[in-house]
Amino acid sequence: MDESNTNPLGLDPKREKSGSETFRKYNYQYHWAFCRMLDEHEKGNEFALFIEAHEDVTIASSLDADKTTFEFNQVKETSKTYTVDNLTKKSKKDPKSIIEKLAISCCDRSYTDKITRVNFVSTGGYSFDFNKKGYAFEVLDSGQLSKEEEEKIKECIAHIKDTSGFFEKLAFIIPGLPDKGFDHVVEGRISSLISKLVPGLKYDSNSIYTCIIRDLSRKGENIFDYQNWDDALRKKAITHIQLAEVIEHHISRKPDENIANELMYILASEYSLNSIERRKVRNAFDRYYLKRAANREPLIKSVSDDLITNINNNIEGCSSAKDLETKVIKNLNEKTLLFFSNSEDLTGAFLYEFLGSVKI
């Protein structure tokens, strides 16, 4: 060892290492939550993900408080292999077992009927009767447990009020996210997702990762409760809309040059717009283009489908794109019209679908 470069703090072992260990465990939960959001985004699902709200990670299926259901996830970064015995074990140090704590979060609550799934996620894996037979499942539903294991779990929570349905919702998951280097894995997942959904895009996966992980951390540190649903979404959750907006903000690709040239020709000749007006529509066209490329929100697809359907239904007999737009706008549904904040945005979206999606 080069003594001239010796670390004075490294000559003796650290007295306390639990702080770093604890940070890694919490940090792992946040990154696992990030991966879940990417999964939901890829599927085009609506969601709101809450950190440290009744459980480590709680996922709402809708932004509508009346329609939403919840998935509860307790996430453990550990080398310990869990069995039904140690999941239901009590001790003087910890008088409530892991399963008890999970049931208390879910049972006899005002939101109990809205819970559809209760997941126990552990990097250490499991040793259940199914595993002893040689099976290796990424997800093990409670219904796959042996009768003896089922009875131990039900007995463990028998004293808790209103546990009906809890066992049936319970599942045990081995996460695909490794327990080391998970930050790099998540960045890779972002790159893989964007490349899969929209090949050819230029993107900044590091900036996307940084924005989301910081927001997750801020919201995880927020200890307040919120009785107002909109406040809870804004201050304690990340939604599918927020994730899509961050991704959209950090990607770039110019539309096909031929389409761009045709757009400018149409705006000048058929719409008779001056240079400033043309630039406004061109910017709206580009914004809508990026939304269509990066955003998996169901509303975006609905808007696109409505525009394409009405373009196809009204194109016969039209002498110009402007005439066609006038007819299309009259037939768009109210939800589509409310999506656009001004006429330039609507024209830009119409022309994008007209030039890029409709075959004449």
CSV table of C-alpha atoms in Angstrom, one decimal:
chain,number,residue,atom,x,y,z
A,1,MET,CA,0.0,0.0,0.0
A,2,ASP,CA,1.2,3.5,-0.9
A,3,GLU,CA,1.6,5.0,2.6
A,4,SER,CA,1.8,8.6,1.2
A,5,ASN,CA,-1.9,8.1,0.2
A,6,THR,CA,-3.2,6.4,3.3
A,7,ASN,CA,-6.7,7.3,4.5
A,8,PRO,CA,-6.3,8.4,8.2
A,9,LEU,CA,-10.0,7.3,8.7
A,10,GLY,CA,-9.3,3.9,7.2
A,11,LEU,CA,-6.7,2.7,9.7
A,12,ASP,CA,-9.3,1.5,12.1
A,13,PRO,CA,-12.7,-0.2,11.3
A,14,LYS,CA,-15.8,1.8,11.6
A,15,ARG,CA,-17.7,1.4,14.8
A,16,GLU,CA,-21.1,1.8,13.3
A,17,LYS,CA,-22.1,0.3,9.9
A,18,SER,CA,-25.9,0.0,10.4
A,19,GLY,CA,-26.6,3.5,9.0
A,20,SER,CA,-25.3,2.6,5.6
A,21,GLU,CA,-27.1,-0.7,5.7
A,22,THR,CA,-30.4,0.9,6.6
A,23,PHE,CA,-30.0,3.5,3.9
A,24,ARG,CA,-29.4,0.8,1.3
A,25,LYS,CA,-32.6,-1.1,2.4
A,26,TYR,CA,-34.8,2.0,2.1
A,27,ASN,CA,-33.1,3.0,-1.1
A,28,TYR,CA,-33.8,-0.4,-2.6
A,29,GLN,CA,-37.5,0.1,-1.8
A,30,TYR,CA,-37.6,3.3,-3.8
A,31,HIS,CA,-35.8,1.8,-6.8
A,32,TRP,CA,-38.2,-1.2,-6.7
A,33,ALA,CA,-41.1,1.3,-6.8
A,34,PHE,CA,-39.5,3.0,-9.7
A,35,CYS,CA,-39.3,-0.3,-11.6
A,36,ARG,CA,-43.0,-0.9,-10.9
A,37,MET,CA,-43.8,2.5,-12.4
A,38,LEU,CA,-41.9,1.6,-15.5
A,39,ASP,CA,-43.8,-1.6,-15.8
A,40,GLU,CA,-47.1,0.2,-15.5
A,41,HIS,CA,-46.0,2.8,-18.0
A,42,GLU,CA,-45.0,0.2,-20.5
A,43,LYS,CA,-48.5,-1.4,-20.3
A,44,GLY,CA,-50.1,2.0,-20.7
A,45,ASN,CA,-51.9,1.8,-17.3
A,46,GLU,CA,-53.2,4.6,-15.2
A,47,PHE,CA,-51.6,4.7,-11.8
A,48,ALA,CA,-50.6,6.6,-8.7
A,49,LEU,CA,-47.7,5.2,-6.7
A,50,PHE,CA,-47.4,6.2,-3.0
A,51,ILE,CA,-44.2,5.7,-0.9
A,52,GLU,CA,-44.5,5.0,2.8
A,53,ALA,CA,-48.3,5.3,2.8
A,54,HIS,CA,-49.8,2.5,5.0
A,55,GLU,CA,-47.2,0.2,3.3
A,56,ASP,CA,-43.7,0.6,1.8
A,57,VAL,CA,-45.2,0.9,-1.7
A,58,THR,CA,-48.9,1.4,-2.4
A,59,ILE,CA,-50.2,1.5,-6.0
A,60,ALA,CA,-53.5,3.0,-6.9
A,61,SER,CA,-55.1,1.8,-10.1
A,62,SER,CA,-56.8,5.1,-10.9
A,63,LEU,CA,-56.6,8.9,-10.2
A,64,ASP,CA,-60.3,8.8,-9.6
A,65,ALA,CA,-60.9,8.3,-5.8
A,66,ASP,CA,-64.2,6.6,-6.4
A,67,LYS,CA,-62.9,4.1,-9.0
A,68,THR,CA,-59.4,3.3,-7.7
A,69,THR,CA,-58.3,0.0,-6.1
A,70,PHE,CA,-55.0,-0.5,-4.2
A,71,GLU,CA,-52.1,-2.9,-4.3
A,72,PHE,CA,-50.1,-3.0,-1.1
A,73,ASN,CA,-46.4,-4.0,-1.2
A,74,GLN,CA,-44.0,-4.6,1.7
A,75,VAL,CA,-40.5,-4.7,0.3
A,76,LYS,CA,-37.5,-6.3,2.1
A,77,GLU,CA,-33.9,-6.0,0.9
A,78,THR,CA,-32.4,-8.9,2.8
A,79,SER,CA,-30.3,-12.1,2.5
A,80,LYS,CA,-32.7,-13.9,4.8
A,81,THR,CA,-34.8,-16.7,3.3
A,82,TYR,CA,-38.3,-16.6,4.6
A,83,THR,CA,-40.5,-19.5,5.6
A,84,VAL,CA,-44.0,-19.4,6.9
A,85,ASP,CA,-42.6,-20.1,10.3
A,86,ASN,CA,-40.4,-17.0,10.5
A,87,LEU,CA,-43.1,-14.9,8.7
A,88,THR,CA,-45.5,-15.7,11.5
A,89,LYS,CA,-43.0,-15.8,14.4
A,90,LYS,CA,-43.3,-13.4,17.4
A,91,SER,CA,-40.6,-12.5,19.9
A,92,LYS,CA,-40.1,-10.4,23.0
A,93,LYS,CA,-38.2,-7.9,20.9
A,94,ASP,CA,-40.9,-7.9,18.2
A,95,PRO,CA,-44.3,-9.0,19.6
A,96,LYS,CA,-46.0,-8.7,16.2
A,97,SER,CA,-45.0,-11.1,13.4
A,98,ILE,CA,-44.4,-9.9,9.8
A,99,ILE,CA,-47.7,-11.3,8.6
A,100,GLU,CA,-49.5,-9.7,11.5
A,101,LYS,CA,-48.1,-6.2,10.6
A,102,LEU,CA,-49.1,-6.7,7.0
A,103,ALA,CA,-52.6,-7.7,8.0
A,104,ILE,CA,-53.0,-4.8,10.4
A,105,SER,CA,-52.2,-2.4,7.5
A,106,CYS,CA,-54.9,-4.0,5.4
A,107,CYS,CA,-57.7,-5.3,7.6
A,108,ASP,CA,-60.6,-3.4,9.3
A,109,ARG,CA,-59.7,-0.2,7.5
A,110,SER,CA,-61.9,2.2,5.6
A,111,TYR,CA,-60.0,1.3,2.4
A,112,THR,CA,-60.0,-2.5,3.0
A,113,ASP,CA,-62.5,-3.3,0.3
A,114,LYS,CA,-60.5,-1.4,-2.2
A,115,ILE,CA,-57.4,-3.6,-1.7
A,116,THR,CA,-57.0,-6.2,-4.5
A,117,ARG,CA,-53.5,-7.4,-3.8
A,118,VAL,CA,-51.1,-7.6,-0.8
A,119,ASN,CA,-47.5,-8.5,-1.8
A,120,PHE,CA,-44.6,-9.4,0.4
A,121,VAL,CA,-41.5,-8.7,-1.7
A,122,SER,CA,-38.1,-10.1,-0.6
A,123,THR,CA,-34.7,-10.3,-2.2
A,124,GLY,CA,-33.8,-13.2,0.1
A,125,GLY,CA,-36.4,-15.6,-1.5
A,126,TYR,CA,-38.6,-18.2,0.2
A,127,SER,CA,-38.5,-21.7,1.4
A,128,PHE,CA,-42.1,-22.9,1.3
A,129,ASP,CA,-43.3,-26.4,0.7
A,130,PHE,CA,-43.6,-25.6,-3.1
A,131,ASN,CA,-39.9,-24.6,-3.2
A,132,LYS,CA,-38.9,-27.7,-1.3
A,133,LYS,CA,-40.4,-29.7,-4.2
A,134,GLY,CA,-38.0,-28.1,-6.6
A,135,TYR,CA,-40.2,-25.3,-7.9
A,136,ALA,CA,-38.8,-21.8,-8.3
A,137,PHE,CA,-41.6,-19.1,-8.7
A,138,GLU,CA,-41.1,-15.4,-9.1
A,139,VAL,CA,-44.6,-14.9,-7.7
A,140,LEU,CA,-46.2,-17.4,-5.4
A,141,ASP,CA,-49.9,-16.8,-4.7
A,142,SER,CA,-51.3,-17.8,-1.3
A,143,GLY,CA,-53.4,-20.4,-2.9
A,144,GLN,CA,-50.3,-22.3,-3.9
A,145,LEU,CA,-49.2,-22.7,-0.2
A,146,SER,CA,-49.7,-26.0,1.5
A,147,LYS,CA,-52.7,-26.6,3.8
A,148,GLU,CA,-50.4,-26.6,6.8
A,149,GLU,CA,-48.8,-23.2,5.7
A,150,GLU,CA,-52.2,-21.7,5.1
A,151,GLU,CA,-53.4,-22.7,8.6
A,152,LYS,CA,-50.3,-21.2,10.2
A,153,ILE,CA,-50.9,-17.9,8.5
A,154,LYS,CA,-54.6,-17.8,9.3
A,155,GLU,CA,-54.0,-18.7,12.9
A,156,CYS,CA,-51.4,-16.0,13.2
A,157,ILE,CA,-53.9,-13.3,12.2
A,158,ALA,CA,-57.0,-14.9,13.8
A,159,HIS,CA,-57.1,-12.3,16.6
A,160,ILE,CA,-57.2,-9.3,14.1
A,161,LYS,CA,-60.6,-8.0,13.4
A,162,ASP,CA,-62.1,-8.5,9.9
A,163,THR,CA,-59.3,-10.5,8.1
A,164,SER,CA,-61.8,-12.0,5.7
A,165,GLY,CA,-60.2,-12.0,2.2
A,166,PHE,CA,-56.7,-11.1,3.4
A,167,PHE,CA,-55.2,-14.5,2.8
A,168,GLU,CA,-56.7,-14.8,-0.7
A,169,LYS,CA,-55.1,-11.4,-1.6
A,170,LEU,CA,-51.7,-12.3,-0.3
A,171,ALA,CA,-48.7,-13.1,-2.6
A,172,PHE,CA,-45.0,-13.6,-2.2
A,173,ILE,CA,-42.6,-12.1,-4.7
A,174,ILE,CA,-38.9,-12.5,-5.5
A,175,PRO,CA,-38.0,-9.2,-7.2
A,176,GLY,CA,-36.2,-9.0,-10.5
A,177,LEU,CA,-34.2,-6.0,-9.3
A,178,PRO,CA,-30.9,-7.1,-7.8
A,179,ASP,CA,-29.9,-6.0,-4.3
A,180,LYS,CA,-26.7,-4.3,-5.5
A,181,GLY,CA,-26.1,-1.8,-8.3
A,182,PHE,CA,-29.9,-1.3,-8.6
A,183,ASP,CA,-29.5,2.4,-9.5
A,184,HIS,CA,-27.6,1.4,-12.7
A,185,VAL,CA,-30.2,-1.3,-13.4
A,186,VAL,CA,-33.1,1.2,-13.2
A,187,GLU,CA,-31.3,3.6,-15.6
A,188,GLY,CA,-30.9,0.6,-18.0
A,189,ARG,CA,-34.6,-0.2,-17.6
A,190,ILE,CA,-35.4,3.4,-18.6
A,191,SER,CA,-33.3,3.2,-21.7
A,192,SER,CA,-34.7,-0.2,-22.6
A,193,LEU,CA,-38.2,0.9,-22.2
A,194,ILE,CA,-37.8,4.0,-24.4
A,195,SER,CA,-36.0,2.1,-27.1
A,196,LYS,CA,-38.7,-0.6,-27.1
A,197,LEU,CA,-41.7,1.8,-27.2
A,198,VAL,CA,-40.3,4.4,-29.6
A,199,PRO,CA,-37.1,3.2,-31.5
A,200,GLY,CA,-34.8,6.0,-32.7
A,201,LEU,CA,-35.6,8.5,-30.0
A,202,LYS,CA,-32.8,10.5,-28.4
A,203,TYR,CA,-33.2,10.6,-24.7
A,204,ASP,CA,-31.4,11.4,-21.4
A,205,SER,CA,-32.0,8.4,-19.2
A,206,ASN,CA,-29.8,9.8,-16.4
A,207,SER,CA,-31.9,13.0,-16.1
A,208,ILE,CA,-35.2,11.0,-16.1
A,209,TYR,CA,-33.8,8.7,-13.4
A,210,THR,CA,-32.6,11.7,-11.3
A,211,CYS,CA,-35.9,13.6,-11.5
A,212,ILE,CA,-38.0,10.6,-10.5
A,213,ILE,CA,-35.8,9.2,-7.8
A,214,ARG,CA,-35.5,12.6,-6.2
A,215,ASP,CA,-39.3,13.1,-6.3
A,216,LEU,CA,-39.8,9.6,-4.8
A,217,SER,CA,-37.4,10.5,-2.0
A,218,ARG,CA,-39.1,13.8,-1.2
A,219,LYS,CA,-42.5,12.1,-1.1
A,220,GLY,CA,-41.3,9.2,1.0
A,221,GLU,CA,-39.9,11.7,3.5
A,222,ASN,CA,-43.3,13.4,3.8
A,223,ILE,CA,-44.8,12.1,7.0
A,224,PHE,CA,-48.2,13.9,6.8
A,225,ASP,CA,-51.6,12.3,6.2
A,226,TYR,CA,-54.0,13.8,3.7
A,227,GLN,CA,-57.8,13.4,3.8
A,228,ASN,CA,-58.2,15.2,0.5
A,229,TRP,CA,-57.4,12.8,-2.4
A,230,ASP,CA,-56.0,15.5,-4.8
A,231,ASP,CA,-53.7,16.7,-2.0
A,232,ALA,CA,-52.5,13.1,-1.5
A,233,LEU,CA,-51.8,12.7,-5.2
A,234,ARG,CA,-49.9,15.9,-5.4
A,235,LYS,CA,-47.8,15.7,-2.2
A,236,LYS,CA,-47.4,12.0,-1.6
A,237,ALA,CA,-47.6,10.2,-5.0
A,238,ILE,CA,-46.1,10.0,-8.5
A,239,THR,CA,-48.8,9.4,-11.1
A,240,HIS,CA,-48.6,8.0,-14.7
A,241,ILE,CA,-49.1,11.6,-15.9
A,242,GLN,CA,-46.1,12.9,-14.0
A,243,LEU,CA,-43.8,10.0,-15.2
A,244,ALA,CA,-44.9,10.5,-18.8
A,245,GLU,CA,-44.2,14.3,-18.6
A,246,VAL,CA,-40.7,13.7,-17.2
A,247,ILE,CA,-39.9,11.2,-20.0
A,248,GLU,CA,-41.4,13.5,-22.6
A,249,HIS,CA,-39.3,16.4,-21.3
A,250,HIS,CA,-36.1,14.5,-21.7
A,251,ILE,CA,-36.5,13.0,-25.1
A,252,SER,CA,-36.1,14.5,-28.5
A,253,ARG,CA,-36.4,13.5,-32.1
A,254,LYS,CA,-37.3,15.6,-35.2
A,255,PRO,CA,-40.3,14.3,-37.2
A,256,ASP,CA,-39.5,12.9,-40.7
A,257,GLU,CA,-38.1,15.6,-42.9
A,258,ASN,CA,-40.6,15.0,-45.7
A,259,ILE,CA,-43.5,15.3,-43.2
A,260,ALA,CA,-42.0,18.5,-41.7
A,261,ASN,CA,-41.6,20.1,-45.2
A,262,GLU,CA,-45.1,19.1,-46.2
A,263,LEU,CA,-46.4,20.6,-42.9
A,264,MET,CA,-44.8,24.0,-43.6
A,265,TYR,CA,-46.1,24.0,-47.2
A,266,ILE,CA,-49.7,23.3,-46.1
A,267,LEU,CA,-49.5,26.0,-43.4
A,268,ALA,CA,-48.3,28.5,-45.9
A,269,SER,CA,-50.5,27.6,-48.9
A,270,GLU,CA,-53.7,26.1,-47.5
A,271,TYR,CA,-53.9,27.9,-44.1
A,272,SER,CA,-52.4,31.2,-45.4
A,273,LEU,CA,-50.6,31.7,-42.1
A,274,ASN,CA,-47.9,34.3,-41.5
A,275,SER,CA,-44.5,33.3,-40.3
A,276,ILE,CA,-45.3,33.8,-36.6
A,277,GLU,CA,-48.5,31.8,-36.9
A,278,ARG,CA,-46.8,29.0,-38.7
A,279,ARG,CA,-44.1,28.7,-36.0
A,280,LYS,CA,-46.8,28.5,-33.3
A,281,VAL,CA,-48.5,25.6,-35.1
A,282,ARG,CA,-45.2,23.9,-35.9
A,283,ASN,CA,-44.3,24.1,-32.2
A,284,ALA,CA,-47.7,22.6,-31.3
A,285,PHE,CA,-47.1,19.9,-34.0
A,286,ASP,CA,-43.7,19.0,-32.4
A,287,ARG,CA,-45.2,18.9,-28.8
A,288,TYR,CA,-48.0,16.6,-29.9
A,289,TYR,CA,-45.4,14.5,-31.7
A,290,LEU,CA,-43.4,14.0,-28.6
A,291,LYS,CA,-46.5,13.2,-26.5
A,292,ARG,CA,-47.5,10.5,-29.0
A,293,ALA,CA,-44.0,9.1,-28.9
A,294,ALA,CA,-43.3,9.1,-25.2
A,295,ASN,CA,-46.7,9.2,-23.4
A,296,ARG,CA,-48.5,5.9,-22.7
A,297,GLU,CA,-51.4,7.6,-21.0
A,298,PRO,CA,-54.8,6.2,-22.2
A,299,LEU,CA,-56.1,9.7,-22.8
A,300,ILE,CA,-53.4,10.3,-25.5
A,301,LYS,CA,-54.4,7.2,-27.4
A,302,SER,CA,-58.1,8.1,-27.1
A,303,VAL,CA,-57.4,11.6,-28.6
A,304,SER,CA,-55.3,10.1,-31.4
A,305,ASP,CA,-58.0,7.5,-32.2
A,306,ASP,CA,-60.7,10.2,-32.3
A,307,LEU,CA,-58.7,12.4,-34.6
A,308,ILE,CA,-57.8,9.5,-37.0
A,309,THR,CA,-61.3,8.2,-37.1
A,310,ASN,CA,-62.8,11.6,-37.9
A,311,ILE,CA,-60.1,12.3,-40.5
A,312,ASN,CA,-61.0,9.1,-42.3
A,313,ASN,CA,-64.7,9.6,-42.0
A,314,ASN,CA,-64.6,13.2,-43.4
A,315,ILE,CA,-61.8,13.2,-46.0
A,316,GLU,CA,-64.0,12.6,-49.0
A,317,GLY,CA,-65.0,15.8,-50.8
A,318,CYS,CA,-62.5,18.0,-49.0
A,319,SER,CA,-60.3,20.2,-51.2
A,320,SER,CA,-57.7,21.1,-48.5
A,321,ALA,CA,-56.4,20.2,-45.1
A,322,LYS,CA,-58.0,23.3,-43.6
A,323,ASP,CA,-61.4,22.3,-44.9
A,324,LEU,CA,-60.9,18.8,-43.6
A,325,GLU,CA,-59.9,20.2,-40.1
A,326,THR,CA,-63.1,22.2,-40.0
A,327,LYS,CA,-65.2,19.1,-40.5
A,328,VAL,CA,-63.2,17.0,-38.1
A,329,ILE,CA,-63.4,19.5,-35.3
A,330,LYS,CA,-67.3,19.5,-35.6
A,331,ASN,CA,-67.3,15.8,-34.9
A,332,LEU,CA,-64.6,15.4,-32.2
A,333,ASN,CA,-65.9,14.3,-28.8
A,334,GLU,CA,-65.8,16.7,-25.9
A,335,LYS,CA,-63.0,14.9,-24.1
A,336,THR,CA,-60.7,15.4,-27.2
A,337,LEU,CA,-61.6,19.1,-27.5
A,338,LEU,CA,-60.9,19.7,-23.8
A,339,PHE,CA,-57.5,18.1,-24.2
A,340,PHE,CA,-56.2,21.0,-26.3
A,341,SER,CA,-55.7,24.4,-24.6
A,342,ASN,CA,-55.8,26.5,-27.8
A,343,SER,CA,-56.5,26.3,-31.5
A,344,GLU,CA,-52.8,26.0,-32.5
A,345,ASP,CA,-52.4,22.9,-30.4
A,346,LEU,CA,-55.5,21.3,-32.0
A,347,THR,CA,-54.3,22.2,-35.5
A,348,GLY,CA,-50.9,20.8,-34.8
A,349,ALA,CA,-52.3,17.5,-33.5
A,350,PHE,CA,-54.7,17.3,-36.5
A,351,LEU,CA,-52.0,17.9,-39.0
A,352,TYR,CA,-49.7,15.3,-37.2
A,353,GLU,CA,-52.4,12.6,-37.6
A,354,PHE,CA,-53.3,13.7,-41.1
A,355,LEU,CA,-49.7,13.6,-42.3
A,356,GLY,CA,-48.3,10.8,-40.2
A,357,SER,CA,-51.1,8.4,-39.4
A,358,VAL,CA,-53.7,8.5,-42.2
A,359,LYS,CA,-53.1,6.8,-45.5
A,360,ILE,CA,-54.8,8.4,-48.5
